[in-house]
Amino acid sequence: METLQQIANRLKKAKQVAIFAHMRPDGDALGSALSLSCALDFLGIANEVCIETDLPSNLLFINGLDKVKKKPEKEYDLLVTLDCSDEQRLGALADEFTKAKRKIDTVNVDHHISNTKYAKFNYVRECAANCMNVALLIEYLGAPIDKTTAEYLLIGLLTDSGNFSHDDVHEETLLLAAKLVAAGADIRYYNYNLFKKQPKARAALYAMTMSGMRFFFNDRFALITITRESMKKCGADNGMTEGFVDFPLNVDTVEVAASVMEVNYRQYKISLRSKTYADVNKIAATFGGGGHVRAAGCMLFGDLEDVVDRLSYAVSQYLED
Ligand SMILES: [Mn+2]
């Protein structure tokens, strides 16, 4: 593995850099790519940012997205991948990477422990957001962190750290955030746009759904149901229900929370969450689904009340007294 100093030295020798980030980009992928692009611009090193897939709608408020291309338009002599654990994560750009790797130097800067170190120059350090690695790289490059750069880095920091709530948030994460705010990044603005902003239809569906929240087993299991009728009434769609299940889970007595969403006639998509001990992956697996210990999902078929009965019985088997 190389050091960031070695990678900075290699970058400074490049004439035209292609910067790739992983497909279906999140805030960290985008923030990593755009902040490095700003630093290279400052140093007079021509560069292009390329991401294979369309950007998600929640990130479209970000300034300067016209910089992001689907594939490189210019001939480049150095290829950098950011926030990308393996070549396949580049999506359609994986082929471009494989071809480029035969001819030119490649650089991989990432924070996933699973990174396969697929480039010629690799820097992989596990931390809350890859933007933390990129911020250090920018320092080694000798480029300033101006307001625009700071905002891109902050987007990565906020999104990958779950608004500074994940286990891997340490002193360095917060010190970098402080530095970015000092450089002029508007943390309140990004906080609102990344985590709080929602369309009126979602707010209406949220209120309707939560007012029907039900509790079972001494309030240790909470359940919400989202019907197609309520979505229609609110002008909302399936995609707007992300995060709904967190509300019942946050009730202090609740260990397991479920959202039961009608996706078709007699067909329900179940999202399960647990707080401290229940293995919802196992609960989902009893219905042919799966996921993780704290978050999983499955499909259930039949009448709503029958679905609720079967689900709550399964949950009861995993609750402790
Ligand atoms: Mn990341």
PDB file of C-alpha atoms and ligand atoms in Angstrom:
ATOM      1  CA  MET A   1       0.000   0.000   0.000  1.00  0.00           C
ATOM      2  CA  GLU A   2       1.141   3.518  -0.752  1.00  0.00           C
ATOM      3  CA  THR A   3       1.076   6.616   1.429  1.00  0.00           C
ATOM      4  CA  LEU A   4      -1.049   9.661   0.676  1.00  0.00           C
ATOM      5  CA  GLN A   5       2.195  11.587   0.131  1.00  0.00           C
ATOM      6  CA  GLN A   6       3.213   9.152  -2.648  1.00  0.00           C
ATOM      7  CA  ILE A   7      -0.240   9.402  -4.196  1.00  0.00           C
ATOM      8  CA  ALA A   8      -0.133  13.202  -4.026  1.00  0.00           C
ATOM      9  CA  ASN A   9       3.273  13.159  -5.759  1.00  0.00           C
ATOM     10  CA  ARG A  10       1.922  10.919  -8.525  1.00  0.00           C
ATOM     11  CA  LEU A  11      -1.162  13.128  -8.982  1.00  0.00           C
ATOM     12  CA  LYS A  12       0.982  16.243  -9.354  1.00  0.00           C
ATOM     13  CA  LYS A  13       2.781  14.657 -12.317  1.00  0.00           C
ATOM     14  CA  ALA A  14      -0.488  14.009 -14.191  1.00  0.00           C
ATOM     15  CA  LYS A  15      -1.683  16.161 -17.083  1.00  0.00           C
ATOM     16  CA  GLN A  16      -5.257  14.935 -17.375  1.00  0.00           C
ATOM     17  CA  VAL A  17      -6.918  12.977 -14.556  1.00  0.00           C
ATOM     18  CA  ALA A  18     -10.097  10.907 -14.721  1.00  0.00           C
ATOM     19  CA  ILE A  19     -11.828  10.640 -11.316  1.00  0.00           C
ATOM     20  CA  PHE A  20     -14.255   7.717 -10.916  1.00  0.00           C
ATOM     21  CA  ALA A  21     -16.587   6.991  -7.990  1.00  0.00           C
ATOM     22  CA  HIS A  22     -18.851   4.020  -7.406  1.00  0.00           C
ATOM     23  CA  MET A  23     -22.133   3.491  -9.231  1.00  0.00           C
ATOM     24  CA  ARG A  24     -25.388   4.508  -7.543  1.00  0.00           C
ATOM     25  CA  PRO A  25     -23.331   7.187  -5.791  1.00  0.00           C
ATOM     26  CA  ASP A  26     -24.014   8.352  -2.272  1.00  0.00           C
ATOM     27  CA  GLY A  27     -22.953  11.625  -0.712  1.00  0.00           C
ATOM     28  CA  ASP A  28     -19.494  10.299   0.144  1.00  0.00           C
ATOM     29  CA  ALA A  29     -18.761   9.075  -3.398  1.00  0.00           C
ATOM     30  CA  LEU A  30     -19.900  12.351  -4.887  1.00  0.00           C
ATOM     31  CA  GLY A  31     -18.260  14.507  -2.221  1.00  0.00           C
ATOM     32  CA  SER A  32     -14.957  12.643  -2.558  1.00  0.00           C
ATOM     33  CA  ALA A  33     -14.896  13.047  -6.339  1.00  0.00           C
ATOM     34  CA  LEU A  34     -15.964  16.686  -6.497  1.00  0.00           C
ATOM     35  CA  SER A  35     -13.660  17.857  -3.696  1.00  0.00           C
ATOM     36  CA  LEU A  36     -10.616  16.213  -5.294  1.00  0.00           C
ATOM     37  CA  SER A  37     -11.648  17.750  -8.609  1.00  0.00           C
ATOM     38  CA  CYS A  38     -11.663  21.221  -6.976  1.00  0.00           C
ATOM     39  CA  ALA A  39      -8.166  20.646  -5.573  1.00  0.00           C
ATOM     40  CA  LEU A  40      -6.839  19.536  -8.975  1.00  0.00           C
ATOM     41  CA  ASP A  41      -8.490  22.560 -10.607  1.00  0.00           C
ATOM     42  CA  PHE A  42      -6.623  24.781  -8.150  1.00  0.00           C
ATOM     43  CA  LEU A  43      -3.316  23.111  -9.038  1.00  0.00           C
ATOM     44  CA  GLY A  44      -4.025  23.538 -12.761  1.00  0.00           C
ATOM     45  CA  ILE A  45      -4.334  19.785 -13.350  1.00  0.00           C
ATOM     46  CA  ALA A  46      -7.100  19.110 -15.872  1.00  0.00           C
ATOM     47  CA  ASN A  47      -9.616  16.525 -14.690  1.00  0.00           C
ATOM     48  CA  GLU A  48     -13.012  14.970 -15.290  1.00  0.00           C
ATOM     49  CA  VAL A  49     -15.406  13.394 -12.761  1.00  0.00           C
ATOM     50  CA  CYS A  50     -17.210  10.293 -14.034  1.00  0.00           C
ATOM     51  CA  ILE A  51     -19.969   8.252 -12.387  1.00  0.00           C
ATOM     52  CA  GLU A  52     -21.773   5.566 -14.328  1.00  0.00           C
ATOM     53  CA  THR A  53     -25.321   5.878 -12.988  1.00  0.00           C
ATOM     54  CA  ASP A  54     -27.734   8.772 -12.597  1.00  0.00           C
ATOM     55  CA  LEU A  55     -27.366  10.711  -9.382  1.00  0.00           C
ATOM     56  CA  PRO A  56     -30.032  10.004  -6.728  1.00  0.00           C
ATOM     57  CA  SER A  57     -32.743  12.647  -6.442  1.00  0.00           C
ATOM     58  CA  ASN A  58     -31.816  13.548  -2.840  1.00  0.00           C
ATOM     59  CA  LEU A  59     -28.394  14.773  -4.002  1.00  0.00           C
ATOM     60  CA  LEU A  60     -29.570  16.858  -6.954  1.00  0.00           C
ATOM     61  CA  PHE A  61     -29.611  20.074  -4.873  1.00  0.00           C
ATOM     62  CA  ILE A  62     -25.798  20.052  -4.759  1.00  0.00           C
ATOM     63  CA  ASN A  63     -24.018  22.772  -6.752  1.00  0.00           C
ATOM     64  CA  GLY A  64     -21.707  21.973  -9.639  1.00  0.00           C
ATOM     65  CA  LEU A  65     -23.189  18.624 -10.665  1.00  0.00           C
ATOM     66  CA  ASP A  66     -22.780  19.547 -14.343  1.00  0.00           C
ATOM     67  CA  LYS A  67     -19.155  18.539 -13.743  1.00  0.00           C
ATOM     68  CA  VAL A  68     -20.206  14.888 -13.394  1.00  0.00           C
ATOM     69  CA  LYS A  69     -20.064  12.898 -16.661  1.00  0.00           C
ATOM     70  CA  LYS A  70     -21.172   9.345 -17.446  1.00  0.00           C
ATOM     71  CA  LYS A  71     -17.780   8.516 -18.995  1.00  0.00           C
ATOM     72  CA  PRO A  72     -14.534  10.362 -19.751  1.00  0.00           C
ATOM     73  CA  GLU A  73     -14.695  12.703 -22.722  1.00  0.00           C
ATOM     74  CA  LYS A  74     -10.969  13.456 -22.829  1.00  0.00           C
ATOM     75  CA  GLU A  75      -7.857  11.324 -23.100  1.00  0.00           C
ATOM     76  CA  TYR A  76      -6.368  10.949 -19.593  1.00  0.00           C
ATOM     77  CA  ASP A  77      -3.007   9.820 -18.252  1.00  0.00           C
ATOM     78  CA  LEU A  78      -4.040   8.972 -14.678  1.00  0.00           C
ATOM     79  CA  LEU A  79      -7.174   7.309 -13.332  1.00  0.00           C
ATOM     80  CA  VAL A  80      -8.304   7.780  -9.716  1.00  0.00           C
ATOM     81  CA  THR A  81     -11.132   5.813  -8.106  1.00  0.00           C
ATOM     82  CA  LEU A  82     -12.702   7.077  -4.874  1.00  0.00           C
ATOM     83  CA  ASP A  83     -14.949   5.418  -2.261  1.00  0.00           C
ATOM     84  CA  CYS A  84     -14.971   2.267  -4.385  1.00  0.00           C
ATOM     85  CA  SER A  85     -14.135  -1.100  -2.749  1.00  0.00           C
ATOM     86  CA  ASP A  86     -13.650  -3.089  -5.975  1.00  0.00           C
ATOM     87  CA  GLU A  87     -13.687  -2.633  -9.742  1.00  0.00           C
ATOM     88  CA  GLN A  88     -17.201  -4.041 -10.162  1.00  0.00           C
ATOM     89  CA  ARG A  89     -18.569  -1.223  -8.019  1.00  0.00           C
ATOM     90  CA  LEU A  90     -17.676   1.130 -10.880  1.00  0.00           C
ATOM     91  CA  GLY A  91     -20.574  -0.375 -12.859  1.00  0.00           C
ATOM     92  CA  ALA A  92     -20.286   0.299 -16.577  1.00  0.00           C
ATOM     93  CA  LEU A  93     -16.984   2.124 -15.925  1.00  0.00           C
ATOM     94  CA  ALA A  94     -15.359  -1.140 -14.739  1.00  0.00           C
ATOM     95  CA  ASP A  95     -14.455  -1.957 -18.353  1.00  0.00           C
ATOM     96  CA  GLU A  96     -12.954   1.485 -18.847  1.00  0.00           C
ATOM     97  CA  PHE A  97     -10.889   0.923 -15.688  1.00  0.00           C
ATOM     98  CA  THR A  98      -9.637  -2.495 -16.815  1.00  0.00           C
ATOM     99  CA  LYS A  99      -8.548  -1.095 -20.177  1.00  0.00           C
ATOM    100  CA  ALA A 100      -6.895   1.955 -18.620  1.00  0.00           C
ATOM    101  CA  LYS A 101      -5.049  -0.201 -16.069  1.00  0.00           C
ATOM    102  CA  ARG A 102      -3.050  -1.851 -18.881  1.00  0.00           C
ATOM    103  CA  LYS A 103      -1.805   1.464 -20.228  1.00  0.00           C
ATOM    104  CA  ILE A 104      -1.627   4.046 -17.460  1.00  0.00           C
ATOM    105  CA  ASP A 105      -1.248   4.398 -13.685  1.00  0.00           C
ATOM    106  CA  THR A 106      -4.299   3.955 -11.504  1.00  0.00           C
ATOM    107  CA  VAL A 107      -4.978   5.222  -7.968  1.00  0.00           C
ATOM    108  CA  ASN A 108      -7.492   3.897  -5.445  1.00  0.00           C
ATOM    109  CA  VAL A 109      -8.364   5.914  -2.320  1.00  0.00           C
ATOM    110  CA  ASP A 110     -11.022   4.298  -0.174  1.00  0.00           C
ATOM    111  CA  HIS A 111     -12.262   3.663   3.369  1.00  0.00           C
ATOM    112  CA  HIS A 112     -13.906   0.217   3.000  1.00  0.00           C
ATOM    113  CA  ILE A 113     -12.119  -2.545   4.885  1.00  0.00           C
ATOM    114  CA  SER A 114     -13.180  -4.944   2.105  1.00  0.00           C
ATOM    115  CA  ASN A 115     -11.229  -2.975  -0.534  1.00  0.00           C
ATOM    116  CA  THR A 116      -9.403  -5.343  -2.903  1.00  0.00           C
ATOM    117  CA  LYS A 117      -6.530  -2.878  -3.609  1.00  0.00           C
ATOM    118  CA  TYR A 118      -7.118  -3.249  -7.322  1.00  0.00           C
ATOM    119  CA  ALA A 119      -5.133  -0.210  -8.511  1.00  0.00           C
ATOM    120  CA  LYS A 120      -1.406   0.379  -8.952  1.00  0.00           C
ATOM    121  CA  PHE A 121      -1.388   2.930  -6.108  1.00  0.00           C
ATOM    122  CA  ASN A 122      -3.688   2.067  -3.221  1.00  0.00           C
ATOM    123  CA  TYR A 123      -4.533   3.948  -0.073  1.00  0.00           C
ATOM    124  CA  VAL A 124      -7.182   2.272   2.069  1.00  0.00           C
ATOM    125  CA  ARG A 125      -7.874   3.466   5.580  1.00  0.00           C
ATOM    126  CA  GLU A 126     -11.017   2.555   7.486  1.00  0.00           C
ATOM    127  CA  CYS A 127     -12.744   5.696   8.741  1.00  0.00           C
ATOM    128  CA  ALA A 128     -16.217   7.211   8.931  1.00  0.00           C
ATOM    129  CA  ALA A 129     -16.150   8.648   5.397  1.00  0.00           C
ATOM    130  CA  ASN A 130     -13.776   8.484   2.453  1.00  0.00           C
ATOM    131  CA  CYS A 131     -13.945  12.279   2.397  1.00  0.00           C
ATOM    132  CA  MET A 132     -11.671  12.142   5.472  1.00  0.00           C
ATOM    133  CA  ASN A 133      -9.014  10.440   3.334  1.00  0.00           C
ATOM    134  CA  VAL A 134      -9.572  12.878   0.483  1.00  0.00           C
ATOM    135  CA  ALA A 135      -9.266  15.860   2.845  1.00  0.00           C
ATOM    136  CA  LEU A 136      -5.817  14.578   3.878  1.00  0.00           C
ATOM    137  CA  LEU A 137      -4.860  13.953   0.243  1.00  0.00           C
ATOM    138  CA  ILE A 138      -5.802  17.534  -0.614  1.00  0.00           C
ATOM    139  CA  GLU A 139      -3.514  18.704   2.189  1.00  0.00           C
ATOM    140  CA  TYR A 140      -0.625  16.629   0.763  1.00  0.00           C
ATOM    141  CA  LEU A 141      -1.360  18.123  -2.645  1.00  0.00           C
ATOM    142  CA  GLY A 142      -0.918  21.560  -1.136  1.00  0.00           C
ATOM    143  CA  ALA A 143      -4.298  22.785  -2.326  1.00  0.00           C
ATOM    144  CA  PRO A 144      -6.460  24.943  -0.067  1.00  0.00           C
ATOM    145  CA  ILE A 145      -9.795  23.791   1.312  1.00  0.00           C
ATOM    146  CA  ASP A 146     -11.962  26.677   0.148  1.00  0.00           C
ATOM    147  CA  LYS A 147     -15.716  27.006   0.768  1.00  0.00           C
ATOM    148  CA  THR A 148     -16.731  24.899  -2.251  1.00  0.00           C
ATOM    149  CA  THR A 149     -14.248  22.114  -1.468  1.00  0.00           C
ATOM    150  CA  ALA A 150     -15.278  22.215   2.188  1.00  0.00           C
ATOM    151  CA  GLU A 151     -18.945  21.790   1.261  1.00  0.00           C
ATOM    152  CA  TYR A 152     -18.246  18.745  -0.915  1.00  0.00           C
ATOM    153  CA  LEU A 153     -16.195  17.156   1.871  1.00  0.00           C
ATOM    154  CA  LEU A 154     -18.912  17.947   4.410  1.00  0.00           C
ATOM    155  CA  ILE A 155     -21.548  16.209   2.235  1.00  0.00           C
ATOM    156  CA  GLY A 156     -19.496  13.014   2.395  1.00  0.00           C
ATOM    157  CA  LEU A 157     -18.845  13.379   6.099  1.00  0.00           C
ATOM    158  CA  LEU A 158     -22.513  13.994   6.968  1.00  0.00           C
ATOM    159  CA  THR A 159     -23.965  11.207   4.823  1.00  0.00           C
ATOM    160  CA  ASP A 160     -21.507   8.403   5.601  1.00  0.00           C
ATOM    161  CA  SER A 161     -21.427   9.158   9.322  1.00  0.00           C
ATOM    162  CA  GLY A 162     -25.249   9.184   9.538  1.00  0.00           C
ATOM    163  CA  ASN A 163     -25.124  12.805  10.620  1.00  0.00           C
ATOM    164  CA  PHE A 164     -22.286  12.015  13.072  1.00  0.00           C
ATOM    165  CA  SER A 165     -24.230   9.201  14.717  1.00  0.00           C
ATOM    166  CA  HIS A 166     -22.398   6.015  13.652  1.00  0.00           C
ATOM    167  CA  ASP A 167     -19.957   3.999  15.773  1.00  0.00           C
ATOM    168  CA  ASP A 168     -16.975   5.053  13.667  1.00  0.00           C
ATOM    169  CA  VAL A 169     -17.354   8.772  14.426  1.00  0.00           C
ATOM    170  CA  HIS A 170     -14.258   9.798  16.363  1.00  0.00           C
ATOM    171  CA  GLU A 171     -12.337  12.931  17.221  1.00  0.00           C
ATOM    172  CA  GLU A 172     -10.835  13.151  13.719  1.00  0.00           C
ATOM    173  CA  THR A 173     -14.302  13.163  12.119  1.00  0.00           C
ATOM    174  CA  LEU A 174     -15.448  16.053  14.288  1.00  0.00           C
ATOM    175  CA  LEU A 175     -12.179  17.964  13.966  1.00  0.00           C
ATOM    176  CA  LEU A 176     -12.489  17.782  10.167  1.00  0.00           C
ATOM    177  CA  ALA A 177     -16.125  18.917  10.390  1.00  0.00           C
ATOM    178  CA  ALA A 178     -15.005  21.895  12.499  1.00  0.00           C
ATOM    179  CA  LYS A 179     -12.363  22.744   9.919  1.00  0.00           C
ATOM    180  CA  LEU A 180     -14.895  22.574   7.076  1.00  0.00           C
ATOM    181  CA  VAL A 181     -17.337  24.801   8.943  1.00  0.00           C
ATOM    182  CA  ALA A 182     -14.486  27.253   9.590  1.00  0.00           C
ATOM    183  CA  ALA A 183     -13.805  27.238   5.834  1.00  0.00           C
ATOM    184  CA  GLY A 184     -17.368  28.415   5.260  1.00  0.00           C
ATOM    185  CA  ALA A 185     -19.384  25.196   4.747  1.00  0.00           C
ATOM    186  CA  ASP A 186     -22.997  25.770   5.843  1.00  0.00           C
ATOM    187  CA  ILE A 187     -23.654  22.713   8.026  1.00  0.00           C
ATOM    188  CA  ARG A 188     -27.237  23.763   8.801  1.00  0.00           C
ATOM    189  CA  TYR A 189     -28.073  23.982   5.073  1.00  0.00           C
ATOM    190  CA  TYR A 190     -26.610  20.552   4.307  1.00  0.00           C
ATOM    191  CA  ASN A 191     -28.171  19.007   7.374  1.00  0.00           C
ATOM    192  CA  TYR A 192     -31.599  20.171   6.252  1.00  0.00           C
ATOM    193  CA  ASN A 193     -31.183  19.225   2.594  1.00  0.00           C
ATOM    194  CA  LEU A 194     -29.633  15.817   3.238  1.00  0.00           C
ATOM    195  CA  PHE A 195     -31.703  14.615   6.198  1.00  0.00           C
ATOM    196  CA  LYS A 196     -34.780  16.709   6.904  1.00  0.00           C
ATOM    197  CA  LYS A 197     -36.273  18.000   3.661  1.00  0.00           C
ATOM    198  CA  GLN A 198     -39.316  16.123   2.367  1.00  0.00           C
ATOM    199  CA  PRO A 199     -42.221  16.672  -0.020  1.00  0.00           C
ATOM    200  CA  LYS A 200     -45.620  17.561   1.456  1.00  0.00           C
ATOM    201  CA  ALA A 201     -47.025  14.195   0.265  1.00  0.00           C
ATOM    202  CA  ARG A 202     -44.457  12.311   2.377  1.00  0.00           C
ATOM    203  CA  ALA A 203     -45.223  14.406   5.449  1.00  0.00           C
ATOM    204  CA  ALA A 204     -48.948  13.697   5.012  1.00  0.00           C
ATOM    205  CA  LEU A 205     -48.354   9.953   4.603  1.00  0.00           C
ATOM    206  CA  TYR A 206     -46.009   9.975   7.604  1.00  0.00           C
ATOM    207  CA  ALA A 207     -48.648  11.579   9.827  1.00  0.00           C
ATOM    208  CA  MET A 208     -51.356   9.199   8.620  1.00  0.00           C
ATOM    209  CA  THR A 209     -49.127   6.140   9.066  1.00  0.00           C
ATOM    210  CA  MET A 210     -47.817   7.007  12.530  1.00  0.00           C
ATOM    211  CA  SER A 211     -51.302   7.799  13.837  1.00  0.00           C
ATOM    212  CA  GLY A 212     -52.119   4.138  13.174  1.00  0.00           C
ATOM    213  CA  MET A 213     -49.048   2.739  14.940  1.00  0.00           C
ATOM    214  CA  ARG A 214     -49.820  -0.428  16.934  1.00  0.00           C
ATOM    215  CA  PHE A 215     -48.026  -2.024  19.885  1.00  0.00           C
ATOM    216  CA  PHE A 216     -47.780  -5.669  20.926  1.00  0.00           C
ATOM    217  CA  PHE A 217     -46.138  -7.749  23.681  1.00  0.00           C
ATOM    218  CA  ASN A 218     -45.901  -5.067  26.383  1.00  0.00           C
ATOM    219  CA  ASP A 219     -44.934  -2.415  23.838  1.00  0.00           C
ATOM    220  CA  ARG A 220     -41.774  -4.278  22.831  1.00  0.00           C
ATOM    221  CA  PHE A 221     -42.982  -4.707  19.239  1.00  0.00           C
ATOM    222  CA  ALA A 222     -44.367  -1.746  17.271  1.00  0.00           C
ATOM    223  CA  LEU A 223     -45.888  -1.997  13.835  1.00  0.00           C
ATOM    224  CA  ILE A 224     -46.971   0.473  11.187  1.00  0.00           C
ATOM    225  CA  THR A 225     -48.995  -0.302   8.069  1.00  0.00           C
ATOM    226  CA  ILE A 226     -48.877   1.627   4.818  1.00  0.00           C
ATOM    227  CA  THR A 227     -51.697   0.807   2.444  1.00  0.00           C
ATOM    228  CA  ARG A 228     -51.964   1.669  -1.225  1.00  0.00           C
ATOM    229  CA  GLU A 229     -55.115   3.611  -0.361  1.00  0.00           C
ATOM    230  CA  SER A 230     -53.285   5.851   2.139  1.00  0.00           C
ATOM    231  CA  MET A 231     -50.483   6.467  -0.382  1.00  0.00           C
ATOM    232  CA  LYS A 232     -53.063   7.431  -2.979  1.00  0.00           C
ATOM    233  CA  LYS A 233     -54.872   9.742  -0.542  1.00  0.00           C
ATOM    234  CA  CYS A 234     -51.614  11.573   0.215  1.00  0.00           C
ATOM    235  CA  GLY A 235     -50.311  11.604  -3.355  1.00  0.00           C
ATOM    236  CA  ALA A 236     -47.285   9.643  -2.162  1.00  0.00           C
ATOM    237  CA  ASP A 237     -45.515   6.589  -3.579  1.00  0.00           C
ATOM    238  CA  ASN A 238     -43.523   3.579  -2.277  1.00  0.00           C
ATOM    239  CA  GLY A 239     -40.215   5.424  -2.568  1.00  0.00           C
ATOM    240  CA  MET A 240     -41.286   8.038  -0.012  1.00  0.00           C
ATOM    241  CA  THR A 241     -41.568   5.594   2.899  1.00  0.00           C
ATOM    242  CA  GLU A 242     -37.842   5.248   3.472  1.00  0.00           C
ATOM    243  CA  GLY A 243     -37.023   5.857   7.136  1.00  0.00           C
ATOM    244  CA  PHE A 244     -40.631   5.431   8.311  1.00  0.00           C
ATOM    245  CA  VAL A 245     -39.767   2.352  10.393  1.00  0.00           C
ATOM    246  CA  ASP A 246     -37.270   4.357  12.490  1.00  0.00           C
ATOM    247  CA  PHE A 247     -40.101   6.196  14.220  1.00  0.00           C
ATOM    248  CA  PRO A 248     -41.700   3.151  15.901  1.00  0.00           C
ATOM    249  CA  LEU A 249     -38.214   1.746  16.625  1.00  0.00           C
ATOM    250  CA  ASN A 250     -37.300   4.900  18.546  1.00  0.00           C
ATOM    251  CA  VAL A 251     -40.120   4.391  21.048  1.00  0.00           C
ATOM    252  CA  ASP A 252     -38.273   3.715  24.317  1.00  0.00           C
ATOM    253  CA  THR A 253     -39.896   0.374  25.149  1.00  0.00           C
ATOM    254  CA  VAL A 254     -39.629  -1.035  21.610  1.00  0.00           C
ATOM    255  CA  GLU A 255     -37.110  -3.730  20.683  1.00  0.00           C
ATOM    256  CA  VAL A 256     -38.498  -4.698  17.258  1.00  0.00           C
ATOM    257  CA  ALA A 257     -40.294  -2.434  14.796  1.00  0.00           C
ATOM    258  CA  ALA A 258     -41.905  -3.395  11.515  1.00  0.00           C
ATOM    259  CA  SER A 259     -43.410  -1.541   8.615  1.00  0.00           C
ATOM    260  CA  VAL A 260     -45.945  -3.450   6.545  1.00  0.00           C
ATOM    261  CA  MET A 261     -46.336  -1.838   3.153  1.00  0.00           C
ATOM    262  CA  GLU A 262     -48.921  -2.949   0.626  1.00  0.00           C
ATOM    263  CA  VAL A 263     -47.177  -3.197  -2.726  1.00  0.00           C
ATOM    264  CA  ASN A 264     -49.887  -5.136  -4.585  1.00  0.00           C
ATOM    265  CA  TYR A 265     -53.237  -6.737  -3.893  1.00  0.00           C
ATOM    266  CA  ARG A 266     -52.661  -9.136  -0.932  1.00  0.00           C
ATOM    267  CA  GLN A 267     -48.912  -8.567  -1.135  1.00  0.00           C
ATOM    268  CA  TYR A 268     -46.960  -6.807   1.631  1.00  0.00           C
ATOM    269  CA  LYS A 269     -43.350  -5.692   1.845  1.00  0.00           C
ATOM    270  CA  ILE A 270     -42.120  -6.041   5.433  1.00  0.00           C
ATOM    271  CA  SER A 271     -39.206  -3.998   6.824  1.00  0.00           C
ATOM    272  CA  LEU A 272     -37.922  -5.102  10.203  1.00  0.00           C
ATOM    273  CA  ARG A 273     -35.614  -3.291  12.611  1.00  0.00           C
ATOM    274  CA  SER A 274     -34.306  -4.155  16.073  1.00  0.00           C
ATOM    275  CA  LYS A 275     -32.713  -1.997  18.718  1.00  0.00           C
ATOM    276  CA  THR A 276     -30.399  -4.065  20.892  1.00  0.00           C
ATOM    277  CA  TYR A 277     -30.674  -7.855  20.793  1.00  0.00           C
ATOM    278  CA  ALA A 278     -33.358  -9.342  18.518  1.00  0.00           C
ATOM    279  CA  ASP A 279     -32.033 -10.930  15.312  1.00  0.00           C
ATOM    280  CA  VAL A 280     -34.470  -9.637  12.689  1.00  0.00           C
ATOM    281  CA  ASN A 281     -32.473 -11.394   9.976  1.00  0.00           C
ATOM    282  CA  LYS A 282     -33.721 -14.673  11.490  1.00  0.00           C
ATOM    283  CA  ILE A 283     -37.289 -13.362  11.751  1.00  0.00           C
ATOM    284  CA  ALA A 284     -37.225 -12.344   8.070  1.00  0.00           C
ATOM    285  CA  ALA A 285     -35.687 -15.709   7.156  1.00  0.00           C
ATOM    286  CA  THR A 286     -38.728 -17.573   8.538  1.00  0.00           C
ATOM    287  CA  PHE A 287     -40.631 -15.935   5.650  1.00  0.00           C
ATOM    288  CA  GLY A 288     -37.933 -16.427   3.031  1.00  0.00           C
ATOM    289  CA  GLY A 289     -36.392 -12.964   3.429  1.00  0.00           C
ATOM    290  CA  GLY A 290     -33.174 -11.768   5.016  1.00  0.00           C
ATOM    291  CA  GLY A 291     -30.770  -8.916   5.613  1.00  0.00           C
ATOM    292  CA  HIS A 292     -28.773  -8.016   8.689  1.00  0.00           C
ATOM    293  CA  VAL A 293     -29.150  -8.604  12.442  1.00  0.00           C
ATOM    294  CA  ARG A 294     -30.580  -5.103  13.020  1.00  0.00           C
ATOM    295  CA  ALA A 295     -32.293  -4.535   9.655  1.00  0.00           C
ATOM    296  CA  ALA A 296     -33.986  -7.066   7.394  1.00  0.00           C
ATOM    297  CA  GLY A 297     -36.980  -7.545   5.151  1.00  0.00           C
ATOM    298  CA  CYS A 298     -39.316 -10.064   3.550  1.00  0.00           C
ATOM    299  CA  MET A 299     -42.571 -10.368   1.596  1.00  0.00           C
ATOM    300  CA  LEU A 300     -45.844 -11.651   3.036  1.00  0.00           C
ATOM    301  CA  PHE A 301     -49.018 -12.553   1.181  1.00  0.00           C
ATOM    302  CA  GLY A 302     -52.674 -12.617   2.188  1.00  0.00           C
ATOM    303  CA  ASP A 303     -55.131 -10.445   4.108  1.00  0.00           C
ATOM    304  CA  LEU A 304     -53.541  -7.596   6.035  1.00  0.00           C
ATOM    305  CA  GLU A 305     -54.745  -8.766   9.457  1.00  0.00           C
ATOM    306  CA  ASP A 306     -53.559 -12.298   8.735  1.00  0.00           C
ATOM    307  CA  VAL A 307     -50.148 -10.933   7.673  1.00  0.00           C
ATOM    308  CA  VAL A 308     -49.950  -8.905  10.905  1.00  0.00           C
ATOM    309  CA  ASP A 309     -50.815 -12.013  12.958  1.00  0.00           C
ATOM    310  CA  ARG A 310     -48.177 -14.185  11.316  1.00  0.00           C
ATOM    311  CA  LEU A 311     -45.551 -11.473  11.565  1.00  0.00           C
ATOM    312  CA  SER A 312     -46.217 -10.646  15.218  1.00  0.00           C
ATOM    313  CA  TYR A 313     -46.152 -14.328  16.160  1.00  0.00           C
ATOM    314  CA  ALA A 314     -42.733 -14.693  14.488  1.00  0.00           C
ATOM    315  CA  VAL A 315     -41.453 -11.572  16.251  1.00  0.00           C
ATOM    316  CA  SER A 316     -42.705 -12.836  19.641  1.00  0.00           C
ATOM    317  CA  GLN A 317     -40.356 -15.852  19.287  1.00  0.00           C
ATOM    318  CA  TYR A 318     -37.349 -13.506  19.356  1.00  0.00           C
ATOM    319  CA  LEU A 319     -38.336 -11.187  22.190  1.00  0.00           C
ATOM    320  CA  GLU A 320     -36.777 -11.776  25.598  1.00  0.00           C
ATOM    321  CA  ASP A 321     -38.831 -11.527  28.805  1.00  0.00           C
TER     322      ASP A 321
HETATM  323 MN    MN B   1     -18.166   6.032   1.629  1.00  0.00          MN
END
